[in-house]
Coordinates of C-alpha atoms and ligand atoms in Angstrom, one line a residue:
X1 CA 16.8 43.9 14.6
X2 CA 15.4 41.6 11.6
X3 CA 15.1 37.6 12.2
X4 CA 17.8 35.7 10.2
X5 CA 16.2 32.4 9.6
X6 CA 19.0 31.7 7.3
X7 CA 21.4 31.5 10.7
X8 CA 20.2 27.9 10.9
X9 CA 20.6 26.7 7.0
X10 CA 24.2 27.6 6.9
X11 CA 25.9 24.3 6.9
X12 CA 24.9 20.4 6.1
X13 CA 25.7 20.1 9.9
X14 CA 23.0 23.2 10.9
X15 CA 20.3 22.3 8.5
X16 CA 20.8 18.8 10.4
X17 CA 20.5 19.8 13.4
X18 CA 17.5 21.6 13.6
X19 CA 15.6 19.0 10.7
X20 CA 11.8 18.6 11.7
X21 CA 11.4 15.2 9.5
X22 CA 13.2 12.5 9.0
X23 CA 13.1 9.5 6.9
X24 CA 14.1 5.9 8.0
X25 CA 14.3 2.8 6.6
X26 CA 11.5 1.1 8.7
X27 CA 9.2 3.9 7.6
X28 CA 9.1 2.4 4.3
X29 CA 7.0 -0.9 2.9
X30 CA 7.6 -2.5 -0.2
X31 CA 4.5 -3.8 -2.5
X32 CA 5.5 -6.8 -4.4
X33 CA 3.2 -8.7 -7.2
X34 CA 3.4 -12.0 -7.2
X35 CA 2.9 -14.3 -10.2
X36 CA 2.7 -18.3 -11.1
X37 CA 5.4 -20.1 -13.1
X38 CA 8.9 -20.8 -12.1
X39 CA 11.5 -18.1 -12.7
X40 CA 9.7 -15.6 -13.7
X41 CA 11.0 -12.6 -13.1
X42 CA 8.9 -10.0 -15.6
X43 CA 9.3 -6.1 -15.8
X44 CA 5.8 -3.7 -15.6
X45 CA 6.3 -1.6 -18.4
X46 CA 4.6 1.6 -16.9
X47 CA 6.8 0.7 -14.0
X48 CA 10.6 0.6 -14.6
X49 CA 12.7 -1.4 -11.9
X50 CA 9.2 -3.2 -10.5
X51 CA 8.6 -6.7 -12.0
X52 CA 6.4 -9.9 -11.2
X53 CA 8.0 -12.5 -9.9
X54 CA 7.3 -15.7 -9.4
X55 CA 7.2 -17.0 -5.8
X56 CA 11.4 -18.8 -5.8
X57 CA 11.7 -14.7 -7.7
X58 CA 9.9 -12.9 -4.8
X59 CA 11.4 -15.3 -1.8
X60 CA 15.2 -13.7 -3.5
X61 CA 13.9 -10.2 -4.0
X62 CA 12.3 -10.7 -0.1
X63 CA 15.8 -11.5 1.1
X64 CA 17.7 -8.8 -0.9
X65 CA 15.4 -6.0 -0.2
X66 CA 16.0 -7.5 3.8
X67 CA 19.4 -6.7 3.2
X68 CA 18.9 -4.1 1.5
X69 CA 17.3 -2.4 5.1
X70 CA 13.5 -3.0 4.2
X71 CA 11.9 -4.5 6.9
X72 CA 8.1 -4.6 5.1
X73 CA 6.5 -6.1 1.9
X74 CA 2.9 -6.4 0.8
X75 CA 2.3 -8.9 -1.1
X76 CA -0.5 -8.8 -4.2
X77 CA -1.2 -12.0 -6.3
X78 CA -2.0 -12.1 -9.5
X79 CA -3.8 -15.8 -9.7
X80 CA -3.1 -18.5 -12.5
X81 CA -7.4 -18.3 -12.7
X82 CA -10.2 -15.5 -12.3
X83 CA -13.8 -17.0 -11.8
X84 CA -16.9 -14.5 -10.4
X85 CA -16.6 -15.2 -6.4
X86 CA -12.6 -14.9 -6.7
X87 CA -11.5 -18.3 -5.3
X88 CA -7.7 -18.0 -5.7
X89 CA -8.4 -15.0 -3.1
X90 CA -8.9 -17.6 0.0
X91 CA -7.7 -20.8 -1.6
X92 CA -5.3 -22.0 1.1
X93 CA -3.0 -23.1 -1.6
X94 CA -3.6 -19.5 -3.7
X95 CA -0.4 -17.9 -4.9
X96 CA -0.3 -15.3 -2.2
X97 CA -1.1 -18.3 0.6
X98 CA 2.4 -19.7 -0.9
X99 CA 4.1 -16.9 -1.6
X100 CA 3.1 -15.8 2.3
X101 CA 4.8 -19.1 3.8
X102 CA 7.5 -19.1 1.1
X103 CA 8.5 -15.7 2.8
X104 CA 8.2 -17.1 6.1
X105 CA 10.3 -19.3 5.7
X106 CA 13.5 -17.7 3.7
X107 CA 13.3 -14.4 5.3
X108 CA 11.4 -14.6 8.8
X109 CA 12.4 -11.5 10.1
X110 CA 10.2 -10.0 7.5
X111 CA 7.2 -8.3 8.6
X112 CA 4.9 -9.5 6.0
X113 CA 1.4 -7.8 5.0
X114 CA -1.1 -8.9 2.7
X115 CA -3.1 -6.8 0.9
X116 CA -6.9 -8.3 1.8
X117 CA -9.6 -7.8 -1.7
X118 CA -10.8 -9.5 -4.4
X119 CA -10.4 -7.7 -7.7
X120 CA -7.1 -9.2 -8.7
X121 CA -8.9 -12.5 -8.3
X122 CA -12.2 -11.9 -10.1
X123 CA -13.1 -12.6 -13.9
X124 CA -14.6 -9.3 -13.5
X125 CA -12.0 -7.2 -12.2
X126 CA -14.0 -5.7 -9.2
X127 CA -13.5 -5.6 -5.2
X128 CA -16.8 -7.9 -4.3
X129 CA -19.5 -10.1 -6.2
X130 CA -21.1 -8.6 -8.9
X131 CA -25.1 -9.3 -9.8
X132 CA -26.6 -7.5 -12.3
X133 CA -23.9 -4.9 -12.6
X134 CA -23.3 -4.1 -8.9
X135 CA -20.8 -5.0 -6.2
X136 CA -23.0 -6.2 -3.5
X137 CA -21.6 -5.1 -0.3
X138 CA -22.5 -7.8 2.4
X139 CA -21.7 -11.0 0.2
X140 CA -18.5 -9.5 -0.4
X141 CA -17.9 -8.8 3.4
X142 CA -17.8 -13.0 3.7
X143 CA -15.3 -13.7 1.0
X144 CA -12.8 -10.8 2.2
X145 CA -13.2 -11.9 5.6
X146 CA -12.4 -16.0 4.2
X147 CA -9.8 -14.0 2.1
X148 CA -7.8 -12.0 5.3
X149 CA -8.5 -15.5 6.9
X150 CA -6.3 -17.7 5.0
X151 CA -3.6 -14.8 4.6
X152 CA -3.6 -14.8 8.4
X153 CA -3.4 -18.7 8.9
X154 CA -0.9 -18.7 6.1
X155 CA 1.6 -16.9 8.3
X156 CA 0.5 -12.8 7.4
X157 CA 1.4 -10.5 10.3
X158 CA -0.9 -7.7 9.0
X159 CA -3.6 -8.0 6.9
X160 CA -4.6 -5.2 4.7
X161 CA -8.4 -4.9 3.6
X162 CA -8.6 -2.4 0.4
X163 CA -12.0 -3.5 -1.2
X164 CA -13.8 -0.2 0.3
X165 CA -16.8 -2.2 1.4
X166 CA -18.8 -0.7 4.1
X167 CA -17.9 -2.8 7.4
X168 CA -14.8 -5.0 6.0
X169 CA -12.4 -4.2 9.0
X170 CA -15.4 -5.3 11.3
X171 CA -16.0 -8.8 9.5
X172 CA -12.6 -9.5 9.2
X173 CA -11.6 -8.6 12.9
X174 CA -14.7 -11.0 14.2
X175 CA -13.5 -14.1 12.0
X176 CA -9.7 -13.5 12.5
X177 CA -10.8 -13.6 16.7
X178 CA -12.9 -16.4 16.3
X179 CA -10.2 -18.4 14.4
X180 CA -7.5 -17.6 16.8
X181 CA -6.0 -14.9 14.7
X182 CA -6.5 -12.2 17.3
X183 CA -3.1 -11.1 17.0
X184 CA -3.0 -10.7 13.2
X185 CA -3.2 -6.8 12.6
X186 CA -5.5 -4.5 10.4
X187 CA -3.4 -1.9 8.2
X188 CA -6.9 -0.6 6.9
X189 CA -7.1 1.3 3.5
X190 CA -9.3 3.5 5.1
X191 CA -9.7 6.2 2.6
X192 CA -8.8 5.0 -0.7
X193 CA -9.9 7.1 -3.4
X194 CA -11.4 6.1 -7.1
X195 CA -7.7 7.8 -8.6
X196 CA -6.3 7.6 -12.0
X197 CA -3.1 7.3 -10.5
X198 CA -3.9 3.7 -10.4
X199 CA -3.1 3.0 -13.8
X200 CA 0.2 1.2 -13.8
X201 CA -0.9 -0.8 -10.6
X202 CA -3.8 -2.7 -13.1
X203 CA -1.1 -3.7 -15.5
X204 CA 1.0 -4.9 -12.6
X205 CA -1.9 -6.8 -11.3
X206 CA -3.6 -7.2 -14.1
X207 CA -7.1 -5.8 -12.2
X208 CA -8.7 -3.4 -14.3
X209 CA -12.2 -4.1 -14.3
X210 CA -14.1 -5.3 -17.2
X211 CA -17.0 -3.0 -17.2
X212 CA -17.6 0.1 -15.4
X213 CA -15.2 1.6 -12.8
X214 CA -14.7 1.5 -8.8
X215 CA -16.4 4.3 -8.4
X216 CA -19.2 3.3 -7.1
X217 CA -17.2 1.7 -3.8
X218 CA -13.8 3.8 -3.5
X219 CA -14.0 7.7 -2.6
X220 CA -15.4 10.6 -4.6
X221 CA -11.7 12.7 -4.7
X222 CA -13.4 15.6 -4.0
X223 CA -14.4 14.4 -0.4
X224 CA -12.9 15.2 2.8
X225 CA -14.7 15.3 5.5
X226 CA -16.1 11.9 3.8
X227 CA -12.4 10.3 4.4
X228 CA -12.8 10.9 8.3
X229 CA -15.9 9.6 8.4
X230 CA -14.3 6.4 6.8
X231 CA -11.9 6.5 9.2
X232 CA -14.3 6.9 12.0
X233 CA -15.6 3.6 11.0
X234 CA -12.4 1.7 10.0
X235 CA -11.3 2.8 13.2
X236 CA -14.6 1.9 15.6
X237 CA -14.3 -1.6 14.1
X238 CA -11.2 -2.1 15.4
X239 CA -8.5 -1.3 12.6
X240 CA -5.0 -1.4 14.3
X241 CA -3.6 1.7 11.5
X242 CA -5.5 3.5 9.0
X243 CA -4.1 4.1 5.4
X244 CA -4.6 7.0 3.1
X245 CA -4.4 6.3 -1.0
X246 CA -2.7 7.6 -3.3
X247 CA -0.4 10.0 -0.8
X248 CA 0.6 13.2 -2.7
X249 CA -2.1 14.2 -4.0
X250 CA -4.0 13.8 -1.1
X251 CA -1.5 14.9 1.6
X252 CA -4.4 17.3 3.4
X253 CA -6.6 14.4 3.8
X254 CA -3.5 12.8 5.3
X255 CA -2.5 15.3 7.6
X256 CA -6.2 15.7 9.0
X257 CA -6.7 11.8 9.7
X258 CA -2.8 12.5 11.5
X259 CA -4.5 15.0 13.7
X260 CA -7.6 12.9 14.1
X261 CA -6.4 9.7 15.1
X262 CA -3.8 8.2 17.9
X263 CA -3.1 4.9 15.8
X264 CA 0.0 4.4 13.3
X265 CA -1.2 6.3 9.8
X266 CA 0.2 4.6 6.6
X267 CA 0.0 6.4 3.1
X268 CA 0.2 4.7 -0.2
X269 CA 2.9 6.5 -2.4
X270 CA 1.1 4.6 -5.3
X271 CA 1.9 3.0 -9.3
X272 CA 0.8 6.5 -10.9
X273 CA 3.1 8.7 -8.7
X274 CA 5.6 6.3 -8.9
X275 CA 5.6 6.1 -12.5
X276 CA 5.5 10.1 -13.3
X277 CA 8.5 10.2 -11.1
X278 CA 10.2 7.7 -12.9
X279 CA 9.1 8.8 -16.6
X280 CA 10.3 12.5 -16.2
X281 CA 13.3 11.2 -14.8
X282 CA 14.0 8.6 -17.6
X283 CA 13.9 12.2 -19.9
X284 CA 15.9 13.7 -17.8
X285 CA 13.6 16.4 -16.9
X286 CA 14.4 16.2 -13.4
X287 CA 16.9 14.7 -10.6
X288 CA 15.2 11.1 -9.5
X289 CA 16.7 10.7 -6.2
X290 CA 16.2 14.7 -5.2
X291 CA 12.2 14.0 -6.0
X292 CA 11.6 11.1 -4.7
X293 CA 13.4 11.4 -1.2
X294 CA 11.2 15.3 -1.6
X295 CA 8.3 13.4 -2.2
X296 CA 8.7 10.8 0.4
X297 CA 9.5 13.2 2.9
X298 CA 6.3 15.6 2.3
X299 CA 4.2 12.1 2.6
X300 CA 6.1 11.6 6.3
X301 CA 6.0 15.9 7.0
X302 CA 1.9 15.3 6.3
X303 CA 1.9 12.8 9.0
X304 CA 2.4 9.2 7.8
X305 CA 4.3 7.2 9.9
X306 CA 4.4 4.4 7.4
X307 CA 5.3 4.9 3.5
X308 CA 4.0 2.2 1.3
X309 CA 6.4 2.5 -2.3
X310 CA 7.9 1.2 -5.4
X311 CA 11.0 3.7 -4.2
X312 CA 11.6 1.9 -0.7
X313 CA 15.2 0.2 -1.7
X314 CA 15.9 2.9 -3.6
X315 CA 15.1 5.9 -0.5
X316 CA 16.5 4.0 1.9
X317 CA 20.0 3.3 -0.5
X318 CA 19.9 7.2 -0.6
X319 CA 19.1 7.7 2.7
X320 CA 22.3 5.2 4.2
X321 CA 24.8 6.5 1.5
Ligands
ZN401 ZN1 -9.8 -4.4 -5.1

C-alpha cells in the first residue's frame, strides 16, 4: 500500500476541510501615521495605498477600515515639532493624544493601540535622550513611561512600547497602575530587530535618525536565543503580549517565542516586506493577493496570533470575497 496524501487536496471543499491555519479578520491590525494640517491625506511613496492623514483623514479611514472588518489600528504620529527630549511624545494635546480621542469618539468600537517611543518625536531621530552620542537608557525609561501615560489617559486600550530600552514594559506598567491605568494593556515589541526592512516606515514617519543607527538598542539579527531572553524580561515585567519585528524574515524566532510563552504573540509584517510585495507586484512579477494572503498566513502558521500590516483591508477583502 503507498500513502496518498493527495486523497485530501482533491477539492476546494477537501483542502478546506482538513486546513491547519486560518486567517481572520480580527487577526489583523492596521498601523496608521498620523500627521498635522487639515485634509491631508498624503501617499508614502515607498508605500503604495498607505498615506498620512491628517487626524479629520484618519478618524474617516478609522471608520472605513471598521467597515471594512478591521477591528485594530496603531496609531504613529508624526509631530508638527521635534526637540531633544521629544515633547510632542507625552504632550496631552500631541497629535497622537488627538488623534487617540478623535478615534474614540467616531469609531468606539475600535480597539485602538498606540505605539509607545520617542524617535518620531526627537530632533535626533532616536528611541531615548541622546548625550554625547548615546541613548541613555534610564532617562529614556521616564519619558516612555510619561509617553504610554498620556496615550493611556487619552483613551488607548493597548499601549505598545518599541524603543528597545532595557526595562520599558516595567516603568510603564508601574506608572500606568499608579495613575489608574491598570487596565490599559502592554502589546510589547519584545524582540525588534535593527532591520533594513525598515526603510519605507522612516519616510512614513519621517524617523530616520540623524547620526548613527539603532543598533546600539534594537537586536543584533543574528540573535536568537537573545530574543527569548528579551522576552523573558518583557514578559517578567508584566507585558500582556509579546511582538516579534519584522515577521518573515524572522518566522523561527517567532515560532520559538510561540512555544515559549502562554500570552497572545503579535508579529509585525513591516514597511520593507510590505513594500517588496507591493513593488514586484506593481511589475507584474508576481500575483499580489496569492503573496500576500501566503505571507500572512506563514506569519499566523509560525505562531502569531496577531498580524500587524499595511495589507490588513486588503487580506481581509480577499479573505470575505
Ligand atoms: Zn523608536
Amino acid at each position: 500500500m503507498i500513502h496518498r496524501p493527495r486523497r485530501l487536496r482533491r477539492t476546494d471543499a477537501i483542502r478546506s476541510l482538513v486546513r491547519e491555519t486560518r486567517l481572520a479578520p480580527e487577526n489583523f491590525v492596521l498601523p496608521l501615521f498620523v500627521c498635522p494640517g487639515t485634509g491631508v491625506r498624503r501617499e508614502i511613496s515607498s508605500m503604495p495605498g498607505v498615506f498620512n492623514l491628517s487626524i479629520d483623514e484618519t478618524t474617516k479611514e478609522v471608520a472605513a477600515a471598521y467597515d471594512a472588518g478591521v477591528r485594530g489600528i496603531i496609531l504613529f504620529g508624526l509631530p508638527e515639532t521635534k526637540d531633544p527630549v521629544a515633547s510632542g511624545a507625552y504632550a496631552e494635546d500631541g497629535i497622537v493624544q488627538r488623534a487617540i480621542r478623535a478615534v474614540r469618539q467616531s469609531t468606539p468600537q475600535m480597539i485602538i493601540m498606540a505605539d509607545t517611543c520617542l524617535c518620531e518625536y526627537t530632533s535626533h531621530g532616536h528611541c531615548g535622550v541622546v548625550r554625547e552620542g548615546e541613548v541613555i537608557n534610564d532617562e529614556s525609561l521616564e519619558l516612555l513611561a510619561q509617553t504610554a501615560l498620556s496615550q493611556a489617559a487619552a483613551g488607548a486600550d493597548i499601549v505598545a512600547p518599541s524603543a528597545m530600552m532595557d526595562g520599558q514594559v516595567g516603568a510603564i506598567r508601574e506608572v500606568l497602575d499608579r495613575e489608574g491605568f491598570e487596565n490599559t494593556a502592554i502589546l510589547a515589541y519584545a524582540v525588534k530587530y535593527a532591520s533594513g526592512f525598515y526603510g519605507p516606515f522612516r519616510e512614513a514617519a519621517q524617523s530616520a535618525p540623524e547620526f548613527g543607527d539603532r543598533r546600539a538598542y534594537q537586536m543584533d539579527p543574528p540573535n536568537v536565543r537573545e530574543a527569548m531572553r528579551e522576552a523573558d524580561l518583557d514578559y517578567s515585567e508584566g507585558a500582556d503580549m509579546l511582538m516579534v519585528k519584522p515577521a518573515t524574515v524572522y518566522l523561527d524566532v517567532l515560532s520559538m517565542v510561540r512555544e515559549r510563552f502562554d500570552i497572545p504573540i503579535a508579529a509585525y509584517h513591516v514597511s520593507g516586506e510590505y513594500a517588496l510585495i507591493k513593488a514586484a507586484a506593481q511589475k507584474g512579477w508576481i500575483d499580489e493577493e496569492r503573496v500576500m494572503m501566503e505571507t500572512l498566513t506563514s506569519i499566523k502558521r509560525a505562531g502569531a496570533d496577531i498580524i500587524l500590516t499595511y495589507y490588513a483591508r486588503e487580506a481581509i477583502k480577499a479573505l470575505t470575497k
